[in-house]
PDB file of C-alpha atoms and ligand atoms in Angstrom:
ATOM      1  CA  MET A 204     154.815 148.472  35.998  1.00 64.00           C
ATOM      2  CA  PRO A 205     155.761 151.642  34.148  1.00 71.00           C
ATOM      3  CA  GLU A 206     153.050 152.611  31.697  1.00 74.00           C
ATOM      4  CA  LEU A 207     153.718 154.469  28.485  1.00 80.00           C
ATOM      5  CA  PRO A 208     153.706 158.013  29.879  1.00 78.00           C
ATOM      6  CA  GLU A 209     156.383 157.070  32.404  1.00 79.00           C
ATOM      7  CA  VAL A 210     158.476 155.521  29.641  1.00 85.00           C
ATOM      8  CA  GLU A 211     158.061 158.706  27.625  1.00 86.00           C
ATOM      9  CA  VAL A 212     159.286 160.688  30.638  1.00 83.00           C
ATOM     10  CA  VAL A 213     162.416 158.531  30.638  1.00 87.00           C
ATOM     11  CA  ARG A 214     162.860 159.031  26.877  1.00 90.00           C
ATOM     12  CA  ARG A 215     162.709 162.786  27.276  1.00 86.00           C
ATOM     13  CA  GLY A 216     165.188 162.637  30.109  1.00 86.00           C
ATOM     14  CA  LEU A 217     167.589 160.601  27.989  1.00 91.00           C
ATOM     15  CA  GLU A 218     167.130 163.002  25.103  1.00 90.00           C
ATOM     16  CA  ALA A 219     168.007 165.908  27.366  1.00 88.00           C
ATOM     17  CA  HIS A 220     171.030 164.355  29.024  1.00 88.00           C
ATOM     18  CA  VAL A 221     172.753 161.630  27.022  1.00 90.00           C
ATOM     19  CA  ILE A 222     172.485 162.592  23.341  1.00 91.00           C
ATOM     20  CA  GLY A 223     175.883 163.590  22.031  1.00 91.00           C
ATOM     21  CA  ARG A 224     177.707 161.696  24.771  1.00 93.00           C
ATOM     22  CA  ARG A 225     180.201 158.957  24.115  1.00 94.00           C
ATOM     23  CA  ILE A 226     180.088 155.643  25.960  1.00 95.00           C
ATOM     24  CA  VAL A 227     183.545 155.391  27.505  1.00 94.00           C
ATOM     25  CA  GLN A 228     183.095 152.233  29.506  1.00 95.00           C
ATOM     26  CA  VAL A 229     180.413 149.593  30.059  1.00 97.00           C
ATOM     27  CA  GLU A 230     180.168 147.565  33.231  1.00 97.00           C
ATOM     28  CA  VAL A 231     177.681 144.690  33.283  1.00 96.00           C
ATOM     29  CA  ARG A 232     177.222 143.887  36.949  1.00 96.00           C
ATOM     30  CA  HIS A 233     174.589 141.181  36.498  1.00 95.00           C
ATOM     31  CA  PRO A 234     174.110 138.957  33.424  1.00 93.00           C
ATOM     32  CA  ARG A 235     170.335 138.785  33.579  1.00 94.00           C
ATOM     33  CA  PRO A 236     169.473 142.246  32.210  1.00 93.00           C
ATOM     34  CA  VAL A 237     171.579 141.568  29.084  1.00 94.00           C
ATOM     35  CA  ARG A 238     170.281 137.994  28.612  1.00 93.00           C
ATOM     36  CA  ARG A 239     168.606 138.935  25.319  1.00 90.00           C
ATOM     37  CA  HIS A 240     171.996 139.864  23.949  1.00 90.00           C
ATOM     38  CA  LEU A 241     172.816 136.285  23.032  1.00 89.00           C
ATOM     39  CA  ALA A 242     176.513 136.879  22.358  1.00 91.00           C
ATOM     40  CA  GLY A 243     176.947 137.657  26.036  1.00 93.00           C
ATOM     41  CA  ALA A 244     177.870 140.485  28.354  1.00 95.00           C
ATOM     42  CA  ASP A 245     181.433 140.937  27.060  1.00 96.00           C
ATOM     43  CA  ASP A 246     180.220 141.295  23.485  1.00 95.00           C
ATOM     44  CA  PHE A 247     177.522 143.709  24.672  1.00 96.00           C
ATOM     45  CA  ALA A 248     180.142 145.889  26.306  1.00 97.00           C
ATOM     46  CA  ALA A 249     182.557 145.671  23.359  1.00 96.00           C
ATOM     47  CA  LEU A 250     179.914 146.737  20.820  1.00 95.00           C
ATOM     48  CA  LEU A 251     179.006 149.802  22.850  1.00 97.00           C
ATOM     49  CA  THR A 252     182.349 151.013  24.113  1.00 96.00           C
ATOM     50  CA  ASP A 253     183.510 154.199  22.397  1.00 94.00           C
ATOM     51  CA  ARG A 254     180.203 154.604  20.529  1.00 96.00           C
ATOM     52  CA  LEU A 255     178.375 157.907  20.364  1.00 96.00           C
ATOM     53  CA  LEU A 256     174.747 158.105  21.576  1.00 96.00           C
ATOM     54  CA  VAL A 257     172.860 160.041  18.905  1.00 96.00           C
ATOM     55  CA  GLY A 258     169.220 159.798  19.949  1.00 96.00           C
ATOM     56  CA  ALA A 259     166.559 158.545  22.341  1.00 96.00           C
ATOM     57  CA  ARG A 260     163.493 157.021  20.740  1.00 95.00           C
ATOM     58  CA  ARG A 261     160.510 154.959  21.736  1.00 93.00           C
ATOM     59  CA  ARG A 262     158.047 152.468  20.276  1.00 93.00           C
ATOM     60  CA  GLY A 263     155.382 151.553  22.785  1.00 89.00           C
ATOM     61  CA  LYS A 264     157.197 150.760  26.006  1.00 88.00           C
ATOM     62  CA  TYR A 265     160.482 149.995  24.280  1.00 93.00           C
ATOM     63  CA  LEU A 266     163.216 152.600  24.248  1.00 95.00           C
ATOM     64  CA  TRP A 267     166.176 152.648  21.949  1.00 97.00           C
ATOM     65  CA  MET A 268     169.229 154.831  21.724  1.00 97.00           C
ATOM     66  CA  PRO A 269     170.666 154.973  18.197  1.00 98.00           C
ATOM     67  CA  LEU A 270     174.456 154.914  17.989  1.00 97.00           C
ATOM     68  CA  ASP A 271     176.838 156.435  15.458  1.00 96.00           C
ATOM     69  CA  SER A 272     177.638 152.845  14.376  1.00 95.00           C
ATOM     70  CA  GLY A 273     174.098 152.392  13.001  1.00 97.00           C
ATOM     71  CA  ASP A 274     173.332 149.968  15.820  1.00 97.00           C
ATOM     72  CA  ALA A 275     171.163 150.825  18.802  1.00 97.00           C
ATOM     73  CA  VAL A 276     170.889 150.097  22.501  1.00 97.00           C
ATOM     74  CA  LEU A 277     167.441 148.596  22.982  1.00 97.00           C
ATOM     75  CA  ALA A 278     165.884 148.863  26.435  1.00 96.00           C
ATOM     76  CA  HIS A 279     162.757 147.635  28.174  1.00 93.00           C
ATOM     77  CA  LEU A 280     162.082 148.633  31.759  1.00 89.00           C
ATOM     78  CA  GLY A 281     160.029 145.541  32.551  1.00 86.00           C
ATOM     79  CA  ARG A 282     158.277 145.818  35.876  1.00 82.00           C
ATOM     80  CA  SER A 283     160.806 147.665  37.956  1.00 81.00           C
ATOM     81  CA  GLY A 284     163.538 148.940  35.634  1.00 87.00           C
ATOM     82  CA  GLN A 285     164.964 152.448  35.807  1.00 88.00           C
ATOM     83  CA  LEU A 286     167.358 154.329  33.579  1.00 91.00           C
ATOM     84  CA  LEU A 287     169.099 156.926  35.688  1.00 89.00           C
ATOM     85  CA  VAL A 288     171.510 159.645  34.664  1.00 88.00           C
ATOM     86  CA  GLN A 289     173.747 160.148  37.646  1.00 87.00           C
ATOM     87  CA  PRO A 290     176.957 161.895  38.579  1.00 89.00           C
ATOM     88  CA  ALA A 291     179.686 159.261  38.831  1.00 90.00           C
ATOM     89  CA  ARG A 292     180.238 160.233  42.437  1.00 90.00           C
ATOM     90  CA  ALA A 293     176.676 159.227  43.381  1.00 90.00           C
ATOM     91  CA  PRO A 294     176.664 156.020  45.414  1.00 93.00           C
ATOM     92  CA  ASP A 295     175.708 152.859  43.536  1.00 94.00           C
ATOM     93  CA  GLU A 296     172.067 151.945  43.747  1.00 91.00           C
ATOM     94  CA  ARG A 297     171.354 148.670  45.488  1.00 91.00           C
ATOM     95  CA  HIS A 298     170.011 147.108  42.294  1.00 93.00           C
ATOM     96  CA  LEU A 299     172.446 148.702  39.847  1.00 95.00           C
ATOM     97  CA  ARG A 300     172.840 146.194  37.000  1.00 96.00           C
ATOM     98  CA  VAL A 301     174.581 147.981  34.127  1.00 97.00           C
ATOM     99  CA  ARG A 302     176.717 151.106  34.237  1.00 97.00           C
ATOM    100  CA  PHE A 303     177.663 153.250  31.236  1.00 96.00           C
ATOM    101  CA  SER A 304     180.386 155.796  31.907  1.00 95.00           C
ATOM    102  CA  LEU A 305     179.810 158.726  29.574  1.00 93.00           C
ATOM    103  CA  GLY A 306     182.289 161.116  28.006  1.00 91.00           C
ATOM    104  CA  HIS A 307     182.093 164.004  25.582  1.00 81.00           C
ATOM    105  CA  ALA A 308     181.498 163.453  21.900  1.00 72.00           C
ATOM    106  CA  ALA A 309     184.771 165.042  20.927  1.00 70.00           C
ATOM    107  CA  GLY A 310     187.152 162.862  22.813  1.00 62.00           C
ATOM    108  CA  PRO A 311     187.737 160.127  25.334  1.00 59.00           C
ATOM    109  CA  GLY A 312     187.732 160.481  29.050  1.00 60.00           C
ATOM    110  CA  PRO A 313     184.817 160.285  31.441  1.00 63.00           C
ATOM    111  CA  THR A 314     183.132 163.522  32.400  1.00 69.00           C
ATOM    112  CA  GLY A 315     181.780 162.228  35.654  1.00 83.00           C
ATOM    113  CA  LEU A 316     178.387 161.315  34.251  1.00 89.00           C
ATOM    114  CA  GLU A 317     176.876 157.845  34.176  1.00 92.00           C
ATOM    115  CA  LEU A 318     173.834 156.212  32.663  1.00 94.00           C
ATOM    116  CA  ARG A 319     172.708 153.466  35.015  1.00 94.00           C
ATOM    117  CA  PHE A 320     170.268 150.633  34.485  1.00 94.00           C
ATOM    118  CA  VAL A 321     168.792 149.791  37.852  1.00 92.00           C
ATOM    119  CA  ASP A 322     166.309 146.936  38.148  1.00 89.00           C
ATOM    120  CA  GLN A 323     165.265 145.032  41.218  1.00 87.00           C
ATOM    121  CA  ARG A 324     163.192 142.271  39.644  1.00 87.00           C
ATOM    122  CA  MET A 325     165.033 142.132  36.321  1.00 87.00           C
ATOM    123  CA  PHE A 326     162.130 141.465  33.972  1.00 89.00           C
ATOM    124  CA  GLY A 327     163.487 144.312  31.904  1.00 88.00           C
ATOM    125  CA  GLY A 328     166.757 144.437  30.074  1.00 93.00           C
ATOM    126  CA  LEU A 329     169.161 145.853  27.530  1.00 96.00           C
ATOM    127  CA  SER A 330     170.494 144.518  24.238  1.00 95.00           C
ATOM    128  CA  VAL A 331     172.375 145.751  21.199  1.00 96.00           C
ATOM    129  CA  SER A 332     170.232 145.814  18.074  1.00 95.00           C
ATOM    130  CA  PRO A 333     172.510 145.453  15.022  1.00 95.00           C
ATOM    131  CA  GLY A 334     171.523 148.028  12.423  1.00 96.00           C
ATOM    132  CA  GLY A 335     168.658 149.091  14.672  1.00 97.00           C
ATOM    133  CA  ALA A 336     169.328 152.823  14.759  1.00 97.00           C
ATOM    134  CA  GLU A 337     166.262 153.746  12.686  1.00 96.00           C
ATOM    135  CA  LEU A 338     163.949 151.050  14.125  1.00 96.00           C
ATOM    136  CA  PRO A 339     165.207 147.881  15.799  1.00 97.00           C
ATOM    137  CA  PRO A 340     163.859 144.869  13.856  1.00 96.00           C
ATOM    138  CA  GLU A 341     163.112 143.190  17.207  1.00 94.00           C
ATOM    139  CA  ILE A 342     160.284 145.674  17.817  1.00 94.00           C
ATOM    140  CA  ALA A 343     159.206 146.452  14.250  1.00 94.00           C
ATOM    141  CA  HIS A 344     156.005 144.413  14.761  1.00 92.00           C
ATOM    142  CA  ILE A 345     154.876 146.687  17.585  1.00 92.00           C
ATOM    143  CA  ALA A 346     152.343 149.270  16.509  1.00 93.00           C
ATOM    144  CA  ARG A 347     152.818 152.949  17.185  1.00 93.00           C
ATOM    145  CA  ASP A 348     151.109 154.379  20.258  1.00 92.00           C
ATOM    146  CA  PRO A 349     148.334 156.999  20.174  1.00 92.00           C
ATOM    147  CA  MET A 350     150.746 159.736  21.275  1.00 88.00           C
ATOM    148  CA  ASP A 351     153.093 159.037  18.377  1.00 89.00           C
ATOM    149  CA  PRO A 352     152.785 161.870  15.802  1.00 89.00           C
ATOM    150  CA  LEU A 353     152.815 159.234  13.044  1.00 91.00           C
ATOM    151  CA  PHE A 354     150.037 157.107  14.551  1.00 94.00           C
ATOM    152  CA  ASP A 355     147.503 156.356  11.801  1.00 96.00           C
ATOM    153  CA  ASP A 356     143.967 156.839  13.167  1.00 97.00           C
ATOM    154  CA  ASP A 357     142.289 155.535  10.002  1.00 97.00           C
ATOM    155  CA  LEU A 358     144.382 152.384  10.060  1.00 95.00           C
ATOM    156  CA  PHE A 359     143.459 151.802  13.705  1.00 96.00           C
ATOM    157  CA  VAL A 360     139.757 152.163  12.888  1.00 97.00           C
ATOM    158  CA  ARG A 361     139.983 149.810   9.904  1.00 96.00           C
ATOM    159  CA  ARG A 362     141.930 147.132  11.747  1.00 95.00           C
ATOM    160  CA  THR A 363     139.761 147.279  14.850  1.00 97.00           C
ATOM    161  CA  ARG A 364     136.558 146.931  12.859  1.00 97.00           C
ATOM    162  CA  ARG A 365     137.881 143.714  11.346  1.00 96.00           C
ATOM    163  CA  ARG A 366     138.281 142.124  14.770  1.00 96.00           C
ATOM    164  CA  ALA A 367     135.514 140.216  16.507  1.00 95.00           C
ATOM    165  CA  SER A 368     137.030 140.703  19.938  1.00 96.00           C
ATOM    166  CA  GLY A 369     136.270 143.077  22.746  1.00 97.00           C
ATOM    167  CA  ILE A 370     137.570 146.604  22.338  1.00 98.00           C
ATOM    168  CA  LYS A 371     139.538 146.381  25.575  1.00 97.00           C
ATOM    169  CA  ARG A 372     141.354 143.278  24.364  1.00 97.00           C
ATOM    170  CA  ILE A 373     142.105 145.069  21.087  1.00 97.00           C
ATOM    171  CA  LEU A 374     143.469 148.101  22.948  1.00 96.00           C
ATOM    172  CA  LEU A 375     145.892 145.785  24.769  1.00 94.00           C
ATOM    173  CA  ASP A 376     147.049 144.141  21.518  1.00 93.00           C
ATOM    174  CA  GLN A 377     150.483 145.619  20.799  1.00 90.00           C
ATOM    175  CA  THR A 378     150.223 144.812  17.096  1.00 90.00           C
ATOM    176  CA  VAL A 379     147.192 147.124  16.738  1.00 94.00           C
ATOM    177  CA  VAL A 380     148.090 149.919  19.134  1.00 94.00           C
ATOM    178  CA  SER A 381     150.893 149.991  21.645  1.00 91.00           C
ATOM    179  CA  GLY A 382     151.347 151.564  25.031  1.00 85.00           C
ATOM    180  CA  VAL A 383     147.782 151.237  26.272  1.00 88.00           C
ATOM    181  CA  GLY A 384     148.033 149.201  29.459  1.00 85.00           C
ATOM    182  CA  ASN A 385     145.235 147.853  31.622  1.00 87.00           C
ATOM    183  CA  ILE A 386     144.776 151.047  33.592  1.00 86.00           C
ATOM    184  CA  TYR A 387     144.767 153.387  30.613  1.00 88.00           C
ATOM    185  CA  ALA A 388     142.398 151.114  28.690  1.00 94.00           C
ATOM    186  CA  ASP A 389     139.850 151.231  31.517  1.00 95.00           C
ATOM    187  CA  GLU A 390     140.181 154.991  31.892  1.00 93.00           C
ATOM    188  CA  ALA A 391     139.917 155.616  28.140  1.00 95.00           C
ATOM    189  CA  LEU A 392     136.843 153.396  27.803  1.00 98.00           C
ATOM    190  CA  TRP A 393     135.166 155.183  30.708  1.00 98.00           C
ATOM    191  CA  ARG A 394     135.802 158.546  29.055  1.00 97.00           C
ATOM    192  CA  ALA A 395     134.560 157.222  25.716  1.00 97.00           C
ATOM    193  CA  GLN A 396     131.543 155.642  27.475  1.00 98.00           C
ATOM    194  CA  LEU A 397     132.095 152.247  25.912  1.00 98.00           C
ATOM    195  CA  HIS A 398     132.136 148.843  27.590  1.00 98.00           C
ATOM    196  CA  GLY A 399     135.342 146.877  27.028  1.00 97.00           C
ATOM    197  CA  ASP A 400     133.423 143.823  25.785  1.00 97.00           C
ATOM    198  CA  ARG A 401     131.928 145.706  22.828  1.00 97.00           C
ATOM    199  CA  LEU A 402     133.197 143.950  19.715  1.00 97.00           C
ATOM    200  CA  GLY A 403     135.481 145.769  17.298  1.00 97.00           C
ATOM    201  CA  THR A 404     133.286 144.624  14.421  1.00 97.00           C
ATOM    202  CA  ARG A 405     130.291 146.268  16.069  1.00 96.00           C
ATOM    203  CA  LEU A 406     131.801 149.655  16.814  1.00 97.00           C
ATOM    204  CA  ARG A 407     131.262 152.673  14.621  1.00 97.00           C
ATOM    205  CA  PRO A 408     134.243 154.685  13.384  1.00 98.00           C
ATOM    206  CA  THR A 409     133.067 157.666  15.458  1.00 98.00           C
ATOM    207  CA  GLU A 410     133.094 155.507  18.597  1.00 97.00           C
ATOM    208  CA  LEU A 411     136.601 154.278  17.846  1.00 97.00           C
ATOM    209  CA  ARG A 412     137.820 157.822  17.264  1.00 97.00           C
ATOM    210  CA  ARG A 413     136.301 158.691  20.634  1.00 97.00           C
ATOM    211  CA  VAL A 414     138.330 155.884  22.239  1.00 97.00           C
ATOM    212  CA  LEU A 415     141.523 157.181  20.637  1.00 96.00           C
ATOM    213  CA  ALA A 416     140.847 160.738  21.744  1.00 97.00           C
ATOM    214  CA  ALA A 417     140.129 159.483  25.270  1.00 96.00           C
ATOM    215  CA  ALA A 418     143.328 157.419  25.367  1.00 93.00           C
ATOM    216  CA  ARG A 419     145.285 160.502  24.310  1.00 93.00           C
ATOM    217  CA  GLU A 420     143.658 162.610  27.030  1.00 91.00           C
ATOM    218  CA  VAL A 421     144.463 160.056  29.700  1.00 87.00           C
ATOM    219  CA  MET A 422     148.053 159.685  28.544  1.00 85.00           C
ATOM    220  CA  ALA A 423     148.600 163.411  28.188  1.00 85.00           C
ATOM    221  CA  ALA A 424     147.302 163.984  31.705  1.00 82.00           C
ATOM    222  CA  ALA A 425     149.615 161.302  33.075  1.00 78.00           C
ATOM    223  CA  LEU A 426     152.520 162.789  31.151  1.00 77.00           C
ATOM    224  CA  ARG A 427     151.851 166.229  32.629  1.00 75.00           C
ATOM    225  CA  GLU A 428     151.805 164.794  36.134  1.00 71.00           C
ATOM    226  CA  GLY A 429     154.869 162.630  35.611  1.00 60.00           C
ATOM    227  CA  GLY A 430     156.718 165.253  33.714  1.00 42.00           C
ATOM    228  CA  THR A 431     157.696 167.518  36.535  1.00 38.00           C
ATOM    229  CA  SER A 432     161.191 166.051  36.760  1.00 36.00           C
ATOM    230  CA  PHE A 433     162.049 166.341  33.036  1.00 33.00           C
ATOM    231  CA  ASP A 434     164.789 168.821  33.641  1.00 33.00           C
ATOM    232  CA  ALA A 435     166.277 167.177  36.678  1.00 35.00           C
ATOM    233  CA  LEU A 436     169.429 165.203  36.155  1.00 34.00           C
ATOM    234  CA  TYR A 437     167.858 162.313  37.975  1.00 34.00           C
ATOM    235  CA  VAL A 438     165.538 160.562  35.540  1.00 41.00           C
ATOM    236  CA  ASN A 439     163.299 158.224  37.395  1.00 43.00           C
ATOM    237  CA  VAL A 440     160.582 155.719  36.722  1.00 40.00           C
ATOM    238  CA  ASN A 441     159.081 153.974  39.665  1.00 37.00           C
ATOM    239  CA  GLY A 442     155.952 152.597  38.024  1.00 35.00           C
ATOM    240  CA  GLU A 443     153.654 154.530  40.321  1.00 39.00           C
ATOM    241  CA  SER A 444     153.010 157.982  39.039  1.00 41.00           C
ATOM    242  CA  GLY A 445     151.151 160.398  41.267  1.00 42.00           C
ATOM    243  CA  TYR A 446     148.606 160.588  38.483  1.00 43.00           C
ATOM    244  CA  PHE A 447     147.279 157.203  39.536  1.00 49.00           C
ATOM    245  CA  ASP A 448     146.254 158.486  42.922  1.00 49.00           C
ATOM    246  CA  ARG A 449     144.655 161.714  41.871  1.00 56.00           C
ATOM    247  CA  SER A 450     143.068 161.412  38.474  1.00 74.00           C
ATOM    248  CA  LEU A 451     141.638 157.941  38.006  1.00 85.00           C
ATOM    249  CA  HIS A 452     137.913 157.765  37.308  1.00 92.00           C
ATOM    250  CA  VAL A 453     137.311 154.000  37.329  1.00 93.00           C
ATOM    251  CA  TYR A 454     140.472 151.987  37.864  1.00 90.00           C
ATOM    252  CA  GLY A 455     140.671 150.646  41.419  1.00 88.00           C
ATOM    253  CA  ARG A 456     137.377 152.356  42.361  1.00 92.00           C
ATOM    254  CA  GLU A 457     135.059 149.368  42.751  1.00 95.00           C
ATOM    255  CA  GLY A 458     131.878 150.303  44.603  1.00 97.00           C
ATOM    256  CA  ARG A 459     132.599 154.019  44.559  1.00 96.00           C
ATOM    257  CA  PRO A 460     130.293 156.416  42.695  1.00 97.00           C
ATOM    258  CA  CYS A 461     130.962 157.141  39.031  1.00 97.00           C
ATOM    259  CA  ASP A 462     132.269 160.697  38.643  1.00 96.00           C
ATOM    260  CA  ARG A 463     129.814 161.215  35.798  1.00 97.00           C
ATOM    261  CA  CYS A 464     126.543 159.639  36.958  1.00 98.00           C
ATOM    262  CA  GLY A 465     127.012 158.439  40.541  1.00 97.00           C
ATOM    263  CA  THR A 466     126.411 154.748  39.793  1.00 98.00           C
ATOM    264  CA  ALA A 467     128.676 152.350  41.693  1.00 98.00           C
ATOM    265  CA  ILE A 468     131.758 151.330  39.693  1.00 97.00           C
ATOM    266  CA  ARG A 469     131.957 147.592  38.971  1.00 97.00           C
ATOM    267  CA  ARG A 470     134.934 145.305  38.756  1.00 96.00           C
ATOM    268  CA  VAL A 471     135.121 142.111  36.708  1.00 95.00           C
ATOM    269  CA  ALA A 472     137.949 139.646  36.118  1.00 94.00           C
ATOM    270  CA  PHE A 473     139.816 140.229  32.874  1.00 92.00           C
ATOM    271  CA  MET A 474     142.808 138.214  31.608  1.00 88.00           C
ATOM    272  CA  ASN A 475     144.136 137.483  35.115  1.00 87.00           C
ATOM    273  CA  ARG A 476     143.598 141.109  36.022  1.00 89.00           C
ATOM    274  CA  SER A 477     140.593 143.337  36.546  1.00 92.00           C
ATOM    275  CA  SER A 478     138.416 145.601  34.475  1.00 96.00           C
ATOM    276  CA  TYR A 479     136.613 148.513  36.066  1.00 96.00           C
ATOM    277  CA  PHE A 480     133.651 150.246  34.459  1.00 98.00           C
ATOM    278  CA  CYS A 481     130.469 152.173  35.154  1.00 98.00           C
ATOM    279  CA  PRO A 482     127.524 149.886  34.347  1.00 97.00           C
ATOM    280  CA  ARG A 483     125.369 152.886  33.455  1.00 97.00           C
ATOM    281  CA  CYS A 484     127.775 154.992  31.351  1.00 97.00           C
ATOM    282  CA  GLN A 485     129.304 151.881  29.803  1.00 98.00           C
ATOM    283  CA  PRO A 486     126.493 149.364  29.362  1.00 96.00           C
ATOM    284  CA  PRO A 487     127.724 145.857  28.585  1.00 93.00           C
ATOM    285  CA  PRO A 488     126.841 144.527  25.140  1.00 92.00           C
ATOM    286  CA  ARG A 489     123.536 142.723  25.007  1.00 82.00           C
ATOM    287  CA  VAL A 490     123.917 138.952  24.929  1.00 72.00           C
ATOM    288  CA  ARG A 491     121.664 136.650  22.938  1.00 62.00           C
ATOM    289  CA  ARG A 492     121.555 132.895  22.727  1.00 55.00           C
ATOM    290  CA  ALA A 493     123.803 131.632  19.945  1.00 53.00           C
ATOM    291  CA  SER A 494     121.476 128.736  19.214  1.00 49.00           C
ATOM    292  CA  ALA A 495     118.105 127.352  20.153  1.00 46.00           C
ATOM    293  CA  THR A 496     119.768 124.817  22.415  1.00 47.00           C
ATOM    294  CA  GLY A 497     121.470 127.558  24.336  1.00 44.00           C
ATOM    295  CA  SER A 498     124.897 126.076  23.813  1.00 47.00           C
ATOM    296  CA  GLY A 499     126.584 129.420  23.873  1.00 48.00           C
ATOM    297  CA  THR A 500     126.153 133.130  23.952  1.00 52.00           C
ATOM    298  CA  VAL A 501     127.323 135.779  21.546  1.00 52.00           C
ATOM    299  CA  PRO A 502     127.768 139.422  22.471  1.00 55.00           C
ATOM    300  CA  VAL A 503     126.105 141.693  19.935  1.00 50.00           C
TER     301      VAL A 503
HETATM  302 ZN1  LIG B 711     128.589 156.480  35.154  1.00 80.77          ZN
END
């Protein structure tokens, strides 16, 4: 699944290549990717045809392209989605779902450039957000991500310290902070030397600022690695950045020595997935009996 840095790579590619272009024609080749556009594929195409693309923006893993109409094209890549800018002469991709033929801002007529939504598994999709140019209401509840220049660190600290849940769970809560997926959460917590089960209410502001700084480092590193194709016409997200192979300290490294202290990395089940951590650098919270009868335990 594309994580935030990969989505940001796509946003930058769109910004470089489609802003100022006019949508000349829209071809919906499969209904599923536009299923969230309830008025249907024909309405989707009609609303976008002859509109000017004026931006490429992102909130968490959602992308949107504001239009000169004040509406926006809202996109989510899901698990396997790609937004590709291709010459029209390029052969269709096997899983090409939606094709936008692009022209110049000044007048009609295709210029041989296409924006293509390609998605094998089709968990992702596109919709038109009415009046969504500034911020689509559909995603207004999603918090900014740590790489967003307007992310509010103090607000994050305040909100996290009100929550009696584990810091990893909080990092994955899109209403508190967006764009931190399972892998980045584990990597950030390793860098910050905090166990994911430490409760928000029990963390000091300095520790939470350390987590934020660590998340930014991890994301920036991934962005550098994934960013080599920014200037290529072909804008690609395949969900597996090379960063994952080379720079991970804990994720997927069960049993291997911690890069900091040499202790074997541990893996535990977490929300149908896994959490990886160093038991020495990231000691789990101490657990005490909640009552004399031992009916439960409470992390402290
Ligand atoms: Zn360690």
